[in-house]
Amino acid sequence: MKRPLIIALAIATLVKLVLATVTIGTNDVATWRAFADNAMLCGRCAYQFAGPYGDPFNHPPFIIHFLKLIGSSSTAWFPFWIRLPAILADIGTVLLVTRLIPGISTRLIVLLALNPVSILVSGFHGNTDPVMIFFVVLAVYLLKTDRLSWTAAAFGMAINIKVVPLLLVPAILAYIWSRRSARGVILFVSIAAVVVLALSVPYILSNPLAILKATLGYRGLSGRWGISLILVGFPISQAVAYRVLQLLVIALTLALAAYLNRREFDLFYQIGLIFFLFFLLTPAHALQYLAWPVPFILALGFWWSLAYYTSAGLYLFLTYNYWSQGQWYFADSHLDPPWTVASYMAGFVCWAVCAFICLRYKHVLTKASEPQKRT
């Protein structure tokens, strides 16, 4: 490992650890504390009782095991323990990217290590998204090194953290199908399903339908980002708009899976495009989602990565600063209004950058297809 990367990782990790030690983070941490208390009470109770802000427990059953593990910690140290896995996951993600992209430039990998999105989400926010992304990157690495069984296990673990990777299933299955066979697809699905189910026991057995509804039926916050925010000013039913945009995301994800794998595009590239397309169209939004494409934007190079990290980092910083009233100790997203003019504009700029990134992906797609058109 090169010295600049070691130094960058050390600096970023130290900043995250300090934030996790001296702050509570966002109200998500308080919600996690309540979920942990419910999990300690009877495990499946996590799905039966809402959090302090009325938030339902919408995480996979495996997370209950984790909450019971850290739930016995003191209230003072709980915010640290809930954020430590994300901090460690960021280190793993950076190291995996150096293996996935062997010729990656020093400045690009250092940019990944120091990016403000990871520092703010992993060190301050307090959620599991960076851990999920680590397992997704691990699955991509294992797949590209021809270890399909371990790929499925890693992907199953990603789903055990959050159900978001289900969005990537069409692309991954199409990738395996185009390079292996139907047998490879069956093996992948079987092992991933076993990992998810085995680590969901015993809670998945208590009320599987209710758990599926809680995890797959979660709608997120609408009207705070991108198209859904723009549509607030129009006489359009938010429920209808939500459903239309949701179906559009699903349809485009399926279409991209077929199109990109027919042309044998790199899976690392595909996942980045899917995440940014999701950001462009999604009616649901939460700040920690901005951590999803952090490693995958590197496929477009230094300047596009810098544009995303800068715009998303500024949006996060201004929003957390407002939520915490400049104190950076506890950030409450339930303030009314939930943003300032500055954070609102920063969010719109970030969404616009995501739109331009999608156009950049389209340009790369078109350029890559040109030789095929001429032949």
Short mmCIF file of C-alpha atoms in Angstrom, two decimals:
data_model
loop_
_atom_site.label_atom_id
_atom_site.label_comp_id
_atom_site.label_asym_id
_atom_site.label_seq_id
_atom_site.Cartn_x
_atom_site.Cartn_y
_atom_site.Cartn_z
CA MET A 1 0.00 0.00 0.00
CA LYS A 2 1.36 3.42 -0.97
CA ARG A 3 2.29 5.87 1.78
CA PRO A 4 -0.11 8.65 0.63
CA LEU A 5 -3.02 6.20 0.87
CA ILE A 6 -1.95 5.05 4.34
CA ILE A 7 -1.77 8.66 5.51
CA ALA A 8 -5.12 9.54 3.92
CA LEU A 9 -6.83 6.51 5.46
CA ALA A 10 -5.33 7.30 8.86
CA ILE A 11 -6.50 10.93 8.73
CA ALA A 12 -10.02 10.07 7.54
CA THR A 13 -10.42 7.26 10.08
CA LEU A 14 -9.17 9.46 12.92
CA VAL A 15 -11.65 12.22 12.03
CA LYS A 16 -14.50 9.69 11.89
CA LEU A 17 -13.52 8.14 15.22
CA VAL A 18 -13.36 11.55 16.87
CA LEU A 19 -16.81 12.45 15.51
CA ALA A 20 -18.20 9.11 16.68
CA THR A 21 -16.71 9.63 20.14
CA VAL A 22 -17.64 13.24 20.92
CA THR A 23 -21.03 13.54 19.16
CA ILE A 24 -24.37 11.77 19.24
CA GLY A 25 -24.93 12.17 15.50
CA THR A 26 -28.34 12.52 13.89
CA ASN A 27 -31.69 11.49 15.32
CA ASP A 28 -31.14 8.17 13.53
CA VAL A 29 -28.83 7.26 16.43
CA ALA A 30 -31.60 7.94 18.94
CA THR A 31 -33.89 5.78 16.83
CA TRP A 32 -31.29 3.00 16.78
CA ARG A 33 -31.06 3.22 20.58
CA ALA A 34 -34.82 2.67 20.86
CA PHE A 35 -34.67 -0.19 18.36
CA ALA A 36 -31.85 -1.76 20.39
CA ASP A 37 -33.92 -1.49 23.57
CA ASN A 38 -36.82 -3.22 21.82
CA ALA A 39 -34.48 -5.92 20.49
CA MET A 40 -33.08 -6.50 23.96
CA LEU A 41 -36.64 -6.85 25.24
CA CYS A 42 -37.65 -9.78 23.03
CA GLY A 43 -35.92 -9.69 19.64
CA ARG A 44 -38.96 -9.70 17.40
CA CYS A 45 -40.32 -6.77 19.41
CA ALA A 46 -38.16 -4.57 17.19
CA TYR A 47 -40.83 -4.96 14.50
CA GLN A 48 -43.72 -4.46 16.91
CA PHE A 49 -42.80 -1.08 18.39
CA ALA A 50 -41.94 2.14 16.59
CA GLY A 51 -38.94 4.32 17.38
CA PRO A 52 -39.08 7.59 19.34
CA TYR A 53 -40.15 9.56 16.26
CA GLY A 54 -42.70 7.01 15.11
CA ASP A 55 -40.21 5.42 12.70
CA PRO A 56 -40.90 1.72 12.02
CA PHE A 57 -38.07 -0.80 12.25
CA ASN A 58 -37.51 -1.43 8.53
CA HIS A 59 -34.22 -3.33 8.67
CA PRO A 60 -33.57 -7.02 7.92
CA PRO A 61 -33.79 -9.45 10.88
CA PHE A 62 -30.01 -9.94 10.97
CA ILE A 63 -29.66 -6.39 12.31
CA ILE A 64 -31.48 -7.49 15.47
CA HIS A 65 -28.48 -9.71 16.29
CA PHE A 66 -26.21 -6.68 15.94
CA LEU A 67 -28.48 -4.48 18.06
CA LYS A 68 -28.57 -7.08 20.83
CA LEU A 69 -24.78 -7.20 20.71
CA ILE A 70 -24.33 -3.46 21.25
CA GLY A 71 -27.62 -2.85 23.06
CA SER A 72 -26.11 -3.59 26.46
CA SER A 73 -23.60 -0.76 26.08
CA SER A 74 -24.14 2.40 28.09
CA THR A 75 -26.20 5.19 26.58
CA ALA A 76 -23.07 7.34 26.44
CA TRP A 77 -21.15 4.84 24.29
CA PHE A 78 -23.99 3.57 22.13
CA PRO A 79 -23.54 6.34 19.49
CA PHE A 80 -19.92 5.25 19.08
CA TRP A 81 -20.68 1.54 18.68
CA ILE A 82 -23.47 2.11 16.17
CA ARG A 83 -21.06 4.09 13.96
CA LEU A 84 -17.92 1.98 14.36
CA PRO A 85 -18.93 -0.70 11.79
CA ALA A 86 -19.40 1.97 9.10
CA ILE A 87 -16.00 3.50 9.90
CA LEU A 88 -14.28 0.12 9.61
CA ALA A 89 -16.29 -0.71 6.48
CA ASP A 90 -14.96 2.43 4.77
CA ILE A 91 -11.40 1.18 5.28
CA GLY A 92 -12.33 -2.17 3.76
CA THR A 93 -14.04 -0.50 0.80
CA VAL A 94 -10.98 1.59 -0.02
CA LEU A 95 -8.69 -1.45 0.15
CA LEU A 96 -11.03 -3.48 -2.06
CA VAL A 97 -11.13 -0.71 -4.66
CA THR A 98 -7.33 -0.84 -4.92
CA ARG A 99 -7.73 -4.51 -5.87
CA LEU A 100 -10.67 -3.95 -8.19
CA ILE A 101 -8.87 -1.18 -10.09
CA PRO A 102 -5.18 -2.27 -10.00
CA GLY A 103 -3.95 0.71 -12.01
CA ILE A 104 -5.88 3.32 -10.04
CA SER A 105 -3.96 6.57 -9.64
CA THR A 106 -2.73 7.66 -6.23
CA ARG A 107 -4.73 10.89 -6.30
CA LEU A 108 -7.95 9.03 -7.14
CA ILE A 109 -7.67 6.47 -4.34
CA VAL A 110 -6.60 9.19 -1.88
CA LEU A 111 -9.67 11.17 -2.96
CA LEU A 112 -11.82 8.16 -2.13
CA ALA A 113 -10.18 7.76 1.28
CA LEU A 114 -10.67 11.43 2.18
CA ASN A 115 -14.04 12.05 0.55
CA PRO A 116 -16.32 14.16 2.78
CA VAL A 117 -19.41 12.04 2.11
CA SER A 118 -17.93 9.03 3.90
CA ILE A 119 -16.51 11.18 6.69
CA LEU A 120 -19.88 12.78 7.41
CA VAL A 121 -22.11 9.73 6.91
CA SER A 122 -19.89 7.17 8.66
CA GLY A 123 -18.42 9.45 11.31
CA PHE A 124 -21.45 11.57 12.14
CA HIS A 125 -24.80 10.44 10.71
CA GLY A 126 -25.12 7.01 12.29
CA ASN A 127 -26.52 4.38 9.92
CA THR A 128 -25.55 1.11 8.25
CA ASP A 129 -25.36 2.16 4.59
CA PRO A 130 -21.52 2.17 4.37
CA VAL A 131 -21.44 -1.39 5.75
CA MET A 132 -23.90 -2.49 3.09
CA ILE A 133 -21.77 -0.85 0.39
CA PHE A 134 -18.65 -2.63 1.68
CA PHE A 135 -20.34 -6.00 1.17
CA VAL A 136 -21.55 -4.97 -2.30
CA VAL A 137 -18.00 -3.98 -3.30
CA LEU A 138 -16.70 -7.22 -1.78
CA ALA A 139 -19.24 -9.19 -3.83
CA VAL A 140 -18.12 -7.43 -7.03
CA TYR A 141 -14.47 -8.16 -6.23
CA LEU A 142 -15.15 -11.84 -5.51
CA LEU A 143 -17.22 -12.20 -8.67
CA LYS A 144 -14.50 -10.66 -10.81
CA THR A 145 -11.98 -13.07 -9.28
CA ASP A 146 -14.20 -16.07 -10.13
CA ARG A 147 -15.33 -16.99 -6.63
CA LEU A 148 -19.04 -17.26 -7.24
CA SER A 149 -19.99 -19.01 -4.00
CA TRP A 150 -18.24 -16.39 -1.88
CA THR A 151 -19.76 -13.68 -4.09
CA ALA A 152 -23.22 -14.94 -3.24
CA ALA A 153 -22.35 -15.08 0.47
CA ALA A 154 -21.06 -11.49 0.42
CA PHE A 155 -24.12 -10.28 -1.47
CA GLY A 156 -26.37 -12.09 0.98
CA MET A 157 -24.61 -10.22 3.78
CA ALA A 158 -25.22 -6.92 1.97
CA ILE A 159 -28.95 -7.72 1.93
CA ASN A 160 -28.73 -8.67 5.62
CA ILE A 161 -27.59 -5.11 6.32
CA LYS A 162 -30.17 -3.38 4.10
CA VAL A 163 -32.49 -4.54 1.33
CA VAL A 164 -31.19 -1.85 -1.05
CA PRO A 165 -28.91 -4.31 -2.94
CA LEU A 166 -32.05 -5.98 -4.31
CA LEU A 167 -31.98 -3.07 -6.76
CA LEU A 168 -28.75 -4.56 -8.13
CA VAL A 169 -30.00 -8.13 -8.50
CA PRO A 170 -31.02 -7.84 -12.20
CA ALA A 171 -27.60 -6.49 -13.19
CA ILE A 172 -25.70 -9.10 -11.18
CA LEU A 173 -27.81 -12.01 -12.44
CA ALA A 174 -27.49 -10.81 -16.04
CA TYR A 175 -23.73 -10.45 -15.53
CA ILE A 176 -23.44 -14.02 -14.21
CA TRP A 177 -25.74 -15.38 -16.93
CA SER A 178 -23.78 -13.75 -19.75
CA ARG A 179 -20.42 -15.00 -18.47
CA ARG A 180 -21.29 -18.33 -16.91
CA SER A 181 -24.67 -19.99 -17.37
CA ALA A 182 -28.06 -20.54 -15.82
CA ARG A 183 -26.31 -22.89 -13.39
CA GLY A 184 -24.23 -19.99 -12.08
CA VAL A 185 -27.38 -17.91 -11.58
CA ILE A 186 -29.07 -20.71 -9.65
CA LEU A 187 -25.97 -21.22 -7.47
CA PHE A 188 -25.74 -17.49 -6.72
CA VAL A 189 -29.41 -17.13 -5.81
CA SER A 190 -29.39 -20.29 -3.70
CA ILE A 191 -26.34 -19.39 -1.62
CA ALA A 192 -27.37 -15.74 -1.17
CA ALA A 193 -30.84 -16.86 -0.04
CA VAL A 194 -29.37 -19.36 2.43
CA VAL A 195 -27.11 -16.67 3.93
CA VAL A 196 -30.00 -14.24 4.30
CA LEU A 197 -32.39 -16.78 5.79
CA ALA A 198 -29.86 -18.50 8.06
CA LEU A 199 -28.77 -15.22 9.64
CA SER A 200 -32.38 -14.04 9.96
CA VAL A 201 -33.31 -16.93 12.24
CA PRO A 202 -35.10 -17.01 14.64
CA TYR A 203 -36.77 -13.65 14.01
CA ILE A 204 -37.80 -14.35 10.41
CA LEU A 205 -39.85 -17.30 11.69
CA SER A 206 -42.00 -15.23 14.03
CA ASN A 207 -43.93 -13.31 11.36
CA PRO A 208 -42.27 -13.49 7.92
CA LEU A 209 -45.01 -11.59 6.08
CA ALA A 210 -44.91 -8.68 8.51
CA ILE A 211 -41.11 -8.55 8.26
CA LEU A 212 -41.24 -8.55 4.46
CA LYS A 213 -43.78 -5.73 4.56
CA ALA A 214 -41.63 -3.73 7.00
CA THR A 215 -38.44 -4.09 4.96
CA LEU A 216 -39.68 -4.11 1.36
CA GLY A 217 -42.63 -1.79 1.91
CA TYR A 218 -40.67 1.10 3.44
CA ARG A 219 -41.31 4.24 1.38
CA GLY A 220 -38.68 6.62 2.72
CA LEU A 221 -39.08 10.39 2.81
CA SER A 222 -40.75 11.90 -0.24
CA GLY A 223 -40.80 15.50 -1.41
CA ARG A 224 -37.31 16.34 -0.15
CA TRP A 225 -35.12 15.55 -3.12
CA GLY A 226 -34.95 15.85 -6.87
CA ILE A 227 -38.04 15.26 -8.96
CA SER A 228 -40.31 14.60 -5.98
CA LEU A 229 -39.29 17.95 -4.49
CA ILE A 230 -39.93 19.75 -7.78
CA LEU A 231 -43.36 18.11 -8.09
CA VAL A 232 -44.41 19.47 -4.69
CA GLY A 233 -45.10 22.78 -6.41
CA PHE A 234 -47.46 21.19 -8.97
CA PRO A 235 -51.07 20.03 -8.55
CA ILE A 236 -50.09 16.37 -8.81
CA SER A 237 -50.94 13.61 -6.37
CA GLN A 238 -47.76 12.77 -4.46
CA ALA A 239 -48.89 9.16 -4.11
CA VAL A 240 -49.36 8.82 -7.87
CA ALA A 241 -46.04 10.54 -8.60
CA TYR A 242 -44.29 8.27 -6.09
CA ARG A 243 -45.70 5.15 -7.72
CA VAL A 244 -44.89 6.28 -11.27
CA LEU A 245 -41.30 7.17 -10.37
CA GLN A 246 -40.89 3.93 -8.44
CA LEU A 247 -42.05 1.85 -11.43
CA LEU A 248 -39.82 3.88 -13.75
CA VAL A 249 -36.76 3.10 -11.60
CA ILE A 250 -37.59 -0.61 -11.65
CA ALA A 251 -38.21 -0.67 -15.41
CA LEU A 252 -34.99 1.17 -16.23
CA THR A 253 -32.99 -1.04 -13.86
CA LEU A 254 -34.24 -4.15 -15.66
CA ALA A 255 -33.60 -2.62 -19.08
CA LEU A 256 -30.08 -1.55 -18.14
CA ALA A 257 -29.27 -5.01 -16.80
CA ALA A 258 -30.12 -6.57 -20.15
CA TYR A 259 -28.53 -3.85 -22.28
CA LEU A 260 -25.25 -3.44 -20.41
CA ASN A 261 -24.56 -7.13 -20.03
CA ARG A 262 -25.20 -7.83 -23.71
CA ARG A 263 -22.32 -5.42 -24.30
CA GLU A 264 -20.27 -6.90 -21.43
CA PHE A 265 -19.84 -3.69 -19.46
CA ASP A 266 -17.88 -3.92 -16.24
CA LEU A 267 -20.11 -4.65 -13.22
CA PHE A 268 -18.42 -1.96 -11.11
CA TYR A 269 -19.45 0.53 -13.80
CA GLN A 270 -23.00 -0.85 -13.99
CA ILE A 271 -23.65 -0.50 -10.27
CA GLY A 272 -22.53 3.12 -10.28
CA LEU A 273 -24.91 3.91 -13.13
CA ILE A 274 -27.82 2.18 -11.37
CA PHE A 275 -27.25 4.13 -8.16
CA PHE A 276 -27.03 7.48 -9.92
CA LEU A 277 -30.09 6.70 -12.01
CA PHE A 278 -31.88 5.89 -8.77
CA PHE A 279 -30.80 9.26 -7.33
CA LEU A 280 -32.01 11.04 -10.45
CA LEU A 281 -35.51 9.54 -10.38
CA THR A 282 -36.23 8.35 -6.85
CA PRO A 283 -39.17 9.89 -4.99
CA ALA A 284 -37.64 8.71 -1.67
CA HIS A 285 -34.55 10.18 -0.09
CA ALA A 286 -32.42 10.15 3.04
CA LEU A 287 -29.03 11.79 3.49
CA GLN A 288 -27.17 8.56 4.22
CA TYR A 289 -28.14 7.27 0.76
CA LEU A 290 -25.45 9.57 -0.63
CA ALA A 291 -22.88 7.02 0.57
CA TRP A 292 -24.10 4.38 -1.90
CA PRO A 293 -22.24 5.46 -5.07
CA VAL A 294 -19.12 6.71 -3.26
CA PRO A 295 -16.74 3.96 -4.49
CA PHE A 296 -18.45 3.42 -7.85
CA ILE A 297 -18.15 7.00 -9.14
CA LEU A 298 -14.40 6.36 -9.44
CA ALA A 299 -15.15 4.54 -12.71
CA LEU A 300 -15.69 7.97 -14.31
CA GLY A 301 -12.35 9.34 -13.17
CA PHE A 302 -11.00 12.04 -10.87
CA TRP A 303 -12.99 15.13 -11.87
CA TRP A 304 -16.40 13.48 -11.90
CA SER A 305 -15.61 11.87 -8.55
CA LEU A 306 -14.52 15.23 -7.18
CA ALA A 307 -17.72 16.86 -8.46
CA TYR A 308 -19.90 14.32 -6.69
CA TYR A 309 -17.91 14.27 -3.45
CA THR A 310 -17.87 18.07 -3.31
CA SER A 311 -21.56 18.64 -4.08
CA ALA A 312 -22.79 15.82 -1.85
CA GLY A 313 -20.35 16.74 0.91
CA LEU A 314 -21.50 20.36 0.89
CA TYR A 315 -25.15 19.28 0.97
CA LEU A 316 -24.47 17.00 3.95
CA PHE A 317 -22.42 19.60 5.80
CA LEU A 318 -24.97 22.41 5.44
CA THR A 319 -27.86 20.13 6.38
CA TYR A 320 -26.16 18.63 9.45
CA ASN A 321 -25.00 22.09 10.49
CA TYR A 322 -28.59 23.36 10.39
CA TRP A 323 -30.05 20.29 12.08
CA SER A 324 -27.50 20.61 14.90
CA GLN A 325 -27.92 24.42 15.05
CA GLY A 326 -24.19 24.77 14.46
CA GLN A 327 -23.27 22.73 17.54
CA TRP A 328 -22.38 19.46 15.76
CA TYR A 329 -23.45 17.36 18.72
CA PHE A 330 -27.00 16.19 17.97
CA ALA A 331 -28.63 16.81 14.59
CA ASP A 332 -32.43 16.59 14.50
CA SER A 333 -33.96 16.15 11.05
CA HIS A 334 -37.43 16.95 12.41
CA LEU A 335 -36.84 20.70 12.47
CA ASP A 336 -39.50 22.69 10.66
CA PRO A 337 -38.58 23.57 7.99
CA PRO A 338 -36.10 20.68 7.50
CA TRP A 339 -33.65 22.85 5.55
CA THR A 340 -32.31 26.36 5.10
CA VAL A 341 -32.16 28.14 1.77
CA ALA A 342 -28.46 27.26 1.56
CA SER A 343 -28.95 23.55 2.28
CA TYR A 344 -31.96 23.45 -0.06
CA MET A 345 -29.90 24.91 -2.90
CA ALA A 346 -26.97 22.60 -2.10
CA GLY A 347 -29.32 19.62 -2.32
CA PHE A 348 -30.62 20.77 -5.69
CA VAL A 349 -27.06 21.28 -6.97
CA CYS A 350 -26.15 17.78 -5.77
CA TRP A 351 -29.15 16.33 -7.59
CA ALA A 352 -28.18 18.26 -10.74
CA VAL A 353 -24.63 16.87 -10.49
CA CYS A 354 -26.15 13.38 -10.29
CA ALA A 355 -28.11 14.17 -13.47
CA PHE A 356 -24.93 15.26 -15.27
CA ILE A 357 -23.19 12.12 -14.04
CA CYS A 358 -25.97 10.05 -15.64
CA LEU A 359 -25.37 11.94 -18.89
CA ARG A 360 -21.67 11.18 -18.59
CA TYR A 361 -22.45 7.49 -18.21
CA LYS A 362 -24.63 7.76 -21.33
CA HIS A 363 -21.72 9.34 -23.20
CA VAL A 364 -19.42 6.51 -22.17
CA LEU A 365 -22.06 3.99 -23.23
CA THR A 366 -22.44 5.62 -26.64
CA LYS A 367 -18.70 5.81 -27.17
CA ALA A 368 -18.23 2.17 -26.20
CA SER A 369 -20.98 1.08 -28.61
CA GLU A 370 -19.55 2.91 -31.64
CA PRO A 371 -17.13 0.17 -32.73
CA GLN A 372 -19.99 -2.34 -32.64
CA LYS A 373 -22.12 -0.08 -34.88
CA ARG A 374 -19.35 0.25 -37.45
CA THR A 375 -18.76 -3.50 -37.70
#
